[in-house]
mmCIF file of C-alpha atoms and ligand atoms in Angstrom:
data_model
loop_
_atom_site.group_PDB
_atom_site.id
_atom_site.type_symbol
_atom_site.label_atom_id
_atom_site.label_comp_id
_atom_site.label_asym_id
_atom_site.label_seq_id
_atom_site.Cartn_x
_atom_site.Cartn_y
_atom_site.Cartn_z
ATOM 1 C CA MET T 1 13.366 1.130 -19.333
ATOM 2 C CA ALA T 2 13.035 0.487 -15.590
ATOM 3 C CA GLU T 3 15.694 -1.411 -13.687
ATOM 4 C CA ARG T 4 15.122 -4.350 -11.368
ATOM 5 C CA SER T 5 16.594 -2.318 -8.519
ATOM 6 C CA ALA T 6 14.116 0.566 -9.004
ATOM 7 C CA PRO T 7 11.597 1.053 -6.165
ATOM 8 C CA VAL T 8 7.885 0.259 -6.133
ATOM 9 C CA GLY T 9 5.559 3.102 -5.147
ATOM 10 C CA VAL T 10 2.730 2.171 -2.721
ATOM 11 C CA MET T 11 0.079 4.705 -1.785
ATOM 12 C CA ASP T 12 -2.980 5.089 0.374
ATOM 13 C CA SER T 13 -5.135 8.014 1.604
ATOM 14 C CA GLY T 14 -3.283 7.587 4.859
ATOM 15 C CA VAL T 15 -2.042 4.704 7.013
ATOM 16 C CA GLY T 16 -4.345 1.968 5.690
ATOM 17 C CA GLY T 17 -1.901 0.950 2.965
ATOM 18 C CA LEU T 18 0.587 -0.047 5.650
ATOM 19 C CA SER T 19 -1.514 -3.241 5.977
ATOM 20 C CA VAL T 20 -0.745 -3.941 2.273
ATOM 21 C CA LEU T 21 2.881 -2.757 2.557
ATOM 22 C CA ALA T 22 3.468 -5.442 5.211
ATOM 23 C CA GLU T 23 2.172 -8.148 2.849
ATOM 24 C CA ILE T 24 4.395 -6.879 0.018
ATOM 25 C CA GLN T 25 7.402 -6.925 2.253
ATOM 26 C CA ARG T 26 6.610 -10.424 3.448
ATOM 27 C CA LEU T 27 6.356 -11.767 -0.135
ATOM 28 C CA LEU T 28 8.963 -9.563 -1.825
ATOM 29 C CA PRO T 29 11.582 -8.747 0.763
ATOM 30 C CA ASN T 30 14.203 -7.618 -1.791
ATOM 31 C CA GLU T 31 12.061 -4.769 -3.162
ATOM 32 C CA SER T 32 12.770 -1.148 -2.273
ATOM 33 C CA LEU T 33 9.460 0.550 -1.417
ATOM 34 C CA LEU T 34 8.281 4.156 -1.439
ATOM 35 C CA TYR T 35 5.144 4.687 0.649
ATOM 36 C CA VAL T 36 3.010 7.796 0.250
ATOM 37 C CA ALA T 37 0.263 8.509 2.860
ATOM 38 C CA ASP T 38 -1.999 11.233 1.430
ATOM 39 C CA SER T 39 -2.858 12.159 5.004
ATOM 40 C CA GLY T 40 -3.407 15.821 4.111
ATOM 41 C CA HIS T 41 -6.483 14.685 2.171
ATOM 42 C CA VAL T 42 -7.730 11.697 4.264
ATOM 43 C CA PRO T 43 -10.376 10.352 4.340
ATOM 44 C CA TYR T 44 -10.984 9.606 0.643
ATOM 45 C CA GLY T 45 -14.146 7.725 1.462
ATOM 46 C CA GLU T 46 -16.426 10.748 1.482
ATOM 47 C CA LYS T 47 -14.668 12.698 -1.315
ATOM 48 C CA SER T 48 -15.791 12.963 -4.962
ATOM 49 C CA PRO T 49 -14.225 10.623 -7.552
ATOM 50 C CA ASP T 50 -12.924 13.676 -9.371
ATOM 51 C CA TYR T 51 -11.072 14.950 -6.360
ATOM 52 C CA ILE T 52 -9.536 11.532 -5.764
ATOM 53 C CA ARG T 53 -8.420 11.287 -9.435
ATOM 54 C CA GLN T 54 -6.585 14.608 -9.061
ATOM 55 C CA ARG T 55 -4.811 13.375 -5.949
ATOM 56 C CA LEU T 56 -3.873 10.145 -7.635
ATOM 57 C CA ARG T 57 -2.448 11.944 -10.700
ATOM 58 C CA HIS T 58 -0.306 14.001 -8.284
ATOM 59 C CA ILE T 59 0.964 10.948 -6.428
ATOM 60 C CA ALA T 60 1.545 8.907 -9.587
ATOM 61 C CA GLY T 61 3.556 11.846 -10.945
ATOM 62 C CA PHE T 62 5.660 11.836 -7.809
ATOM 63 C CA PHE T 63 6.376 8.093 -8.023
ATOM 64 C CA HIS T 64 7.216 8.402 -11.672
ATOM 65 C CA ALA T 65 9.617 11.241 -10.939
ATOM 66 C CA GLN T 66 11.253 8.989 -8.311
ATOM 67 C CA GLY T 67 11.876 6.365 -10.947
ATOM 68 C CA ALA T 68 9.340 3.831 -9.562
ATOM 69 C CA LYS T 69 9.124 0.675 -11.714
ATOM 70 C CA ALA T 70 5.476 0.028 -10.597
ATOM 71 C CA MET T 71 2.735 1.585 -8.517
ATOM 72 C CA VAL T 72 0.357 -0.062 -6.033
ATOM 73 C CA LEU T 73 -2.913 1.619 -5.103
ATOM 74 C CA ALA T 74 -3.171 0.143 -1.632
ATOM 75 C CA CYS T 75 -6.604 1.721 -1.305
ATOM 76 C CA ASN T 76 -9.965 0.414 -2.539
ATOM 77 C CA THR T 77 -11.475 3.912 -2.678
ATOM 78 C CA ALA T 78 -8.646 5.251 -4.798
ATOM 79 C CA THR T 79 -8.763 2.246 -7.115
ATOM 80 C CA VAL T 80 -12.518 2.615 -7.940
ATOM 81 C CA ALA T 81 -12.097 6.308 -8.579
ATOM 82 C CA ALA T 82 -8.786 6.521 -10.334
ATOM 83 C CA VAL T 83 -7.163 3.352 -11.586
ATOM 84 C CA ALA T 84 -8.737 3.541 -15.044
ATOM 85 C CA ASP T 85 -7.571 7.145 -15.412
ATOM 86 C CA LEU T 86 -4.053 6.286 -14.341
ATOM 87 C CA ARG T 87 -3.882 3.385 -16.788
ATOM 88 C CA GLU T 88 -4.713 5.836 -19.497
ATOM 89 C CA CYS T 89 -2.049 8.312 -18.338
ATOM 90 C CA TYR T 90 0.606 5.564 -17.930
ATOM 91 C CA PRO T 91 -0.288 2.713 -20.366
ATOM 92 C CA ASP T 92 3.107 0.978 -20.012
ATOM 93 C CA TRP T 93 3.565 1.312 -16.287
ATOM 94 C CA PRO T 94 2.589 -1.731 -14.082
ATOM 95 C CA LEU T 95 -0.196 -0.526 -11.865
ATOM 96 C CA VAL T 96 -1.841 -2.715 -9.193
ATOM 97 C CA GLY T 97 -5.233 -1.708 -7.812
ATOM 98 C CA MET T 98 -7.414 -3.476 -5.319
ATOM 99 C CA GLU T 99 -11.122 -4.329 -4.853
ATOM 100 C CA PRO T 100 -13.128 -5.905 -2.043
ATOM 101 C CA ALA T 101 -12.802 -9.714 -1.973
ATOM 102 C CA VAL T 102 -16.329 -10.462 -3.261
ATOM 103 C CA LYS T 103 -15.268 -13.433 -5.383
ATOM 104 C CA PRO T 104 -13.499 -15.430 -2.603
ATOM 105 C CA ALA T 105 -16.223 -14.490 -0.111
ATOM 106 C CA ALA T 106 -19.005 -15.720 -2.415
ATOM 107 C CA ALA T 107 -17.081 -18.989 -2.837
ATOM 108 C CA ALA T 108 -16.528 -19.360 0.959
ATOM 109 C CA THR T 109 -19.896 -18.522 2.475
ATOM 110 C CA ARG T 110 -21.991 -21.371 3.760
ATOM 111 C CA SER T 111 -24.919 -19.275 5.055
ATOM 112 C CA GLY T 112 -25.177 -17.531 1.689
ATOM 113 C CA VAL T 113 -24.905 -14.114 3.399
ATOM 114 C CA VAL T 114 -21.743 -11.945 2.982
ATOM 115 C CA GLY T 115 -21.111 -8.605 4.627
ATOM 116 C CA VAL T 116 -18.929 -5.921 3.185
ATOM 117 C CA LEU T 117 -17.369 -3.160 5.321
ATOM 118 C CA ALA T 118 -15.982 -0.403 3.089
ATOM 119 C CA THR T 119 -16.028 3.295 2.447
ATOM 120 C CA THR T 120 -19.061 5.140 1.015
ATOM 121 C CA GLY T 121 -17.048 5.894 -2.116
ATOM 122 C CA THR T 122 -16.180 2.245 -2.751
ATOM 123 C CA LEU T 123 -19.721 0.957 -2.107
ATOM 124 C CA GLN T 124 -21.338 3.606 -4.321
ATOM 125 C CA SER T 125 -19.010 3.039 -7.299
ATOM 126 C CA ALA T 126 -19.948 1.469 -10.598
ATOM 127 C CA LYS T 127 -16.854 -0.706 -10.264
ATOM 128 C CA PHE T 128 -18.188 -2.287 -7.086
ATOM 129 C CA ALA T 129 -21.682 -2.780 -8.678
ATOM 130 C CA ALA T 130 -19.953 -4.568 -11.550
ATOM 131 C CA LEU T 131 -18.058 -6.790 -9.078
ATOM 132 C CA LEU T 132 -21.328 -7.826 -7.418
ATOM 133 C CA ASP T 133 -22.908 -8.458 -10.799
ATOM 134 C CA ARG T 134 -20.047 -10.642 -11.806
ATOM 135 C CA PHE T 135 -19.407 -12.730 -8.696
ATOM 136 C CA ALA T 136 -22.292 -12.404 -6.230
ATOM 137 C CA ASN T 137 -25.421 -13.506 -8.115
ATOM 138 C CA ASP T 138 -25.946 -16.593 -5.916
ATOM 139 C CA VAL T 139 -25.378 -14.994 -2.568
ATOM 140 C CA LYS T 140 -26.874 -12.151 -0.533
ATOM 141 C CA VAL T 141 -24.430 -9.279 -0.085
ATOM 142 C CA ILE T 142 -25.059 -6.704 2.621
ATOM 143 C CA THR T 143 -22.962 -3.572 2.323
ATOM 144 C CA GLN T 144 -22.062 -1.327 5.252
ATOM 145 C CA PRO T 145 -20.343 2.014 4.826
ATOM 146 C CA CYS T 146 -18.224 2.802 7.894
ATOM 147 C CA PRO T 147 -17.670 6.573 8.330
ATOM 148 C CA GLY T 148 -15.492 7.430 11.296
ATOM 149 C CA LEU T 149 -13.352 4.247 11.425
ATOM 150 C CA VAL T 150 -10.573 5.663 9.234
ATOM 151 C CA GLU T 151 -10.137 8.787 11.397
ATOM 152 C CA CYS T 152 -9.659 6.594 14.493
ATOM 153 C CA ILE T 153 -7.072 4.375 12.837
ATOM 154 C CA GLU T 154 -5.226 7.434 11.433
ATOM 155 C CA ALA T 155 -4.908 8.666 15.038
ATOM 156 C CA GLY T 156 -3.561 5.332 16.187
ATOM 157 C CA ASP T 157 -6.778 4.394 18.006
ATOM 158 C CA LEU T 158 -7.340 0.674 17.537
ATOM 159 C CA ALA T 159 -9.280 -0.112 20.712
ATOM 160 C CA SER T 160 -10.936 2.861 22.485
ATOM 161 C CA PRO T 161 -14.461 2.416 23.870
ATOM 162 C CA ALA T 162 -15.816 4.929 21.336
ATOM 163 C CA LEU T 163 -14.201 2.994 18.423
ATOM 164 C CA ARG T 164 -15.508 -0.325 19.852
ATOM 165 C CA GLN T 165 -19.034 1.077 19.969
ATOM 166 C CA LEU T 166 -18.840 2.516 16.439
ATOM 167 C CA LEU T 167 -17.466 -0.744 15.003
ATOM 168 C CA ALA T 168 -20.091 -2.802 16.793
ATOM 169 C CA SER T 169 -22.807 -0.588 15.380
ATOM 170 C CA TYR T 170 -21.565 -1.441 11.870
ATOM 171 C CA VAL T 171 -20.960 -5.174 12.439
ATOM 172 C CA GLN T 172 -23.914 -6.265 14.594
ATOM 173 C CA PRO T 173 -26.566 -5.777 11.906
ATOM 174 C CA LEU T 174 -24.551 -7.895 9.508
ATOM 175 C CA LEU T 175 -24.237 -10.704 12.088
ATOM 176 C CA GLU T 176 -27.974 -10.484 12.867
ATOM 177 C CA ALA T 177 -28.676 -10.836 9.107
ATOM 178 C CA GLY T 178 -26.842 -14.220 9.134
ATOM 179 C CA CYS T 179 -23.560 -13.182 7.568
ATOM 180 C CA ASP T 180 -20.827 -15.808 8.017
ATOM 181 C CA THR T 181 -18.218 -14.056 5.819
ATOM 182 C CA LEU T 182 -17.086 -10.535 6.354
ATOM 183 C CA ILE T 183 -15.104 -8.593 3.751
ATOM 184 C CA LEU T 184 -12.812 -5.900 4.878
ATOM 185 C CA GLY T 185 -13.110 -3.607 1.813
ATOM 186 C CA CYS T 186 -10.862 -0.833 3.044
ATOM 187 C CA THR T 187 -7.174 -1.239 3.746
ATOM 188 C CA HIS T 188 -7.486 0.563 7.146
ATOM 189 C CA TYR T 189 -9.746 -2.140 8.529
ATOM 190 C CA PRO T 190 -7.239 -5.043 8.880
ATOM 191 C CA PHE T 191 -5.821 -3.031 11.777
ATOM 192 C CA LEU T 192 -9.148 -3.664 13.540
ATOM 193 C CA ARG T 193 -8.898 -7.447 13.291
ATOM 194 C CA PRO T 194 -8.065 -7.861 17.022
ATOM 195 C CA LEU T 195 -11.074 -5.751 17.948
ATOM 196 C CA LEU T 196 -13.317 -7.523 15.395
ATOM 197 C CA ALA T 197 -12.213 -10.883 16.785
ATOM 198 C CA GLN T 198 -13.792 -9.855 20.115
ATOM 199 C CA MET T 199 -17.175 -9.064 18.606
ATOM 200 C CA VAL T 200 -17.513 -11.662 15.814
ATOM 201 C CA PRO T 201 -18.048 -15.421 16.439
ATOM 202 C CA ALA T 202 -15.027 -17.541 15.532
ATOM 203 C CA GLU T 203 -16.856 -19.259 12.697
ATOM 204 C CA VAL T 204 -17.303 -15.991 10.803
ATOM 205 C CA ALA T 205 -14.502 -15.641 8.246
ATOM 206 C CA ILE T 206 -12.865 -12.240 7.877
ATOM 207 C CA ILE T 207 -11.308 -11.641 4.470
ATOM 208 C CA ASP T 208 -9.043 -8.897 3.136
ATOM 209 C CA THR T 209 -7.036 -8.578 -0.026
ATOM 210 C CA GLY T 210 -3.595 -7.427 1.087
ATOM 211 C CA ALA T 211 -1.862 -10.732 0.322
ATOM 212 C CA ALA T 212 -3.571 -10.987 -3.095
ATOM 213 C CA VAL T 213 -2.323 -7.554 -4.006
ATOM 214 C CA ALA T 214 1.247 -8.532 -3.120
ATOM 215 C CA ARG T 215 0.923 -11.643 -5.328
ATOM 216 C CA GLN T 216 -0.476 -9.583 -8.216
ATOM 217 C CA LEU T 217 2.508 -7.227 -7.912
ATOM 218 C CA GLN T 218 4.853 -10.219 -7.937
ATOM 219 C CA ARG T 219 3.209 -11.563 -11.108
ATOM 220 C CA LEU T 220 3.475 -8.186 -12.919
ATOM 221 C CA LEU T 221 7.106 -7.670 -11.966
ATOM 222 C CA GLU T 222 8.042 -11.245 -12.817
ATOM 223 C CA ALA T 223 6.373 -11.031 -16.284
ATOM 224 C CA ARG T 224 8.505 -7.963 -17.116
ATOM 225 C CA GLY T 225 11.747 -9.289 -15.628
ATOM 226 C CA LEU T 226 11.635 -6.582 -12.975
ATOM 227 C CA LEU T 227 11.755 -8.489 -9.687
ATOM 228 C CA ALA T 228 14.530 -7.118 -7.479
ATOM 229 C CA GLU T 229 17.442 -9.413 -6.708
ATOM 230 C CA GLY T 230 18.540 -8.594 -3.151
ATOM 231 C CA PRO T 231 19.827 -7.095 -0.984
ATOM 232 C CA ALA T 232 16.787 -5.435 0.529
ATOM 233 C CA ARG T 233 16.889 -1.692 0.839
ATOM 234 C CA GLU T 234 15.193 0.879 2.994
ATOM 235 C CA THR T 235 11.442 1.581 2.793
ATOM 236 C CA THR T 236 10.947 5.340 2.610
ATOM 237 C CA PHE T 237 7.885 7.234 3.716
ATOM 238 C CA TRP T 238 6.194 10.466 2.549
ATOM 239 C CA SER T 239 3.108 12.200 3.905
ATOM 240 C CA SER T 240 1.102 15.134 2.538
ATOM 241 C CA ALA T 241 0.317 16.132 6.154
ATOM 242 C CA GLU T 242 2.636 16.836 9.093
ATOM 243 C CA PRO T 243 5.325 14.078 8.825
ATOM 244 C CA ASP T 244 5.443 13.615 12.645
ATOM 245 C CA THR T 245 1.873 12.334 12.665
ATOM 246 C CA LEU T 246 2.786 9.382 10.399
ATOM 247 C CA SER T 247 6.114 8.729 12.084
ATOM 248 C CA GLY T 248 4.258 8.709 15.445
ATOM 249 C CA VAL T 249 1.970 5.762 14.426
ATOM 250 C CA LEU T 250 4.560 3.766 12.387
ATOM 251 C CA PRO T 251 5.700 1.644 15.360
ATOM 252 C CA LEU T 252 2.061 0.683 16.102
ATOM 253 C CA LEU T 253 0.911 0.079 12.530
ATOM 254 C CA TRP T 254 4.101 -0.952 10.747
ATOM 255 C CA GLY T 255 5.954 -2.522 13.692
ATOM 256 C CA ARG T 256 9.055 -0.322 13.259
ATOM 257 C CA SER T 257 9.911 3.329 13.297
ATOM 258 C CA GLY T 258 10.793 5.199 10.122
ATOM 259 C CA GLN T 259 11.630 8.635 8.862
ATOM 260 C CA VAL T 260 8.892 10.456 7.068
ATOM 261 C CA GLN T 261 9.388 13.189 4.507
ATOM 262 C CA ARG T 262 6.916 15.820 3.497
ATOM 263 C CA LEU T 263 5.133 15.317 0.159
ATOM 264 C CA LEU T 264 4.358 18.674 -1.313
ATOM 265 C CA SER T 265 0.854 18.907 -2.686
HETATM 266 N N1 LIG X 1 -7.875 2.915 2.930
HETATM 267 C C1 LIG X 1 -8.774 3.302 1.943
HETATM 268 C C2 LIG X 1 -9.499 2.188 1.264
HETATM 269 O O1 LIG X 1 -8.954 1.074 1.131
HETATM 270 C C3 LIG X 1 -9.563 4.576 2.079
HETATM 271 C C4 LIG X 1 -9.988 5.113 3.447
HETATM 272 C C5 LIG X 1 -10.405 6.567 3.331
HETATM 273 O O2 LIG X 1 -9.515 7.379 3.133
HETATM 274 O O3 LIG X 1 -11.611 6.825 3.440
HETATM 275 O O4 LIG X 1 -10.587 2.356 0.803
#
């Protein structure tokens, strides 16, 4: 039986999940958090579902061994590939996955055209097709895989000319097609909001699901009587790549520095 004071495990293929971690910390400041960046295996976007499932089993095993009371897949690509498998492996463990915000975008669009920026893995998945079937019958959804963006963000590049050009090449066609609502379907992309704001008209809404994931975690913990009751403790970081790489970008992407330990894989 997990304790209220046990930590919550949060993972991503790399640094993208830090955008979700920030939302969790804002909403649930008393929770102790363990963050795993699977940076030795990033990007997930072009890997096979089977490969990603193996990675997620390894990371879930690690969180479980650390006594985590819940796990958050702060990664759309990991969720489509592996959340069902993890739910089978750990039927009694609260697991929070995430998916592109198709439902709120379909409700918000006035032009009737919605754009989705996400990884190839997410856009090609059956889970994403089911999401469109369920919520997007009355709108036109244009999907745009974005290879190359994740690698820039992993390196702490949020504004170089090369990145700007790559991002514009993905976004321009969506704007030209009349899209007034843009879904950020990968947790790395919220870090590009400042750059996006320079290339997207102000009336285009940009939606991500980090805050919704934090609320879902809150609901699950509350329902099981597992919400932490202060005081807040340290957030601890692990990486499956060289720890210095993650600690080097933490101040930029998390707003603070932090110690990173090596996750053996
Ligand atoms: N941040 C991840 C997502 O939300 C995956 C990026 C990647 O590793 O390709 O999909």
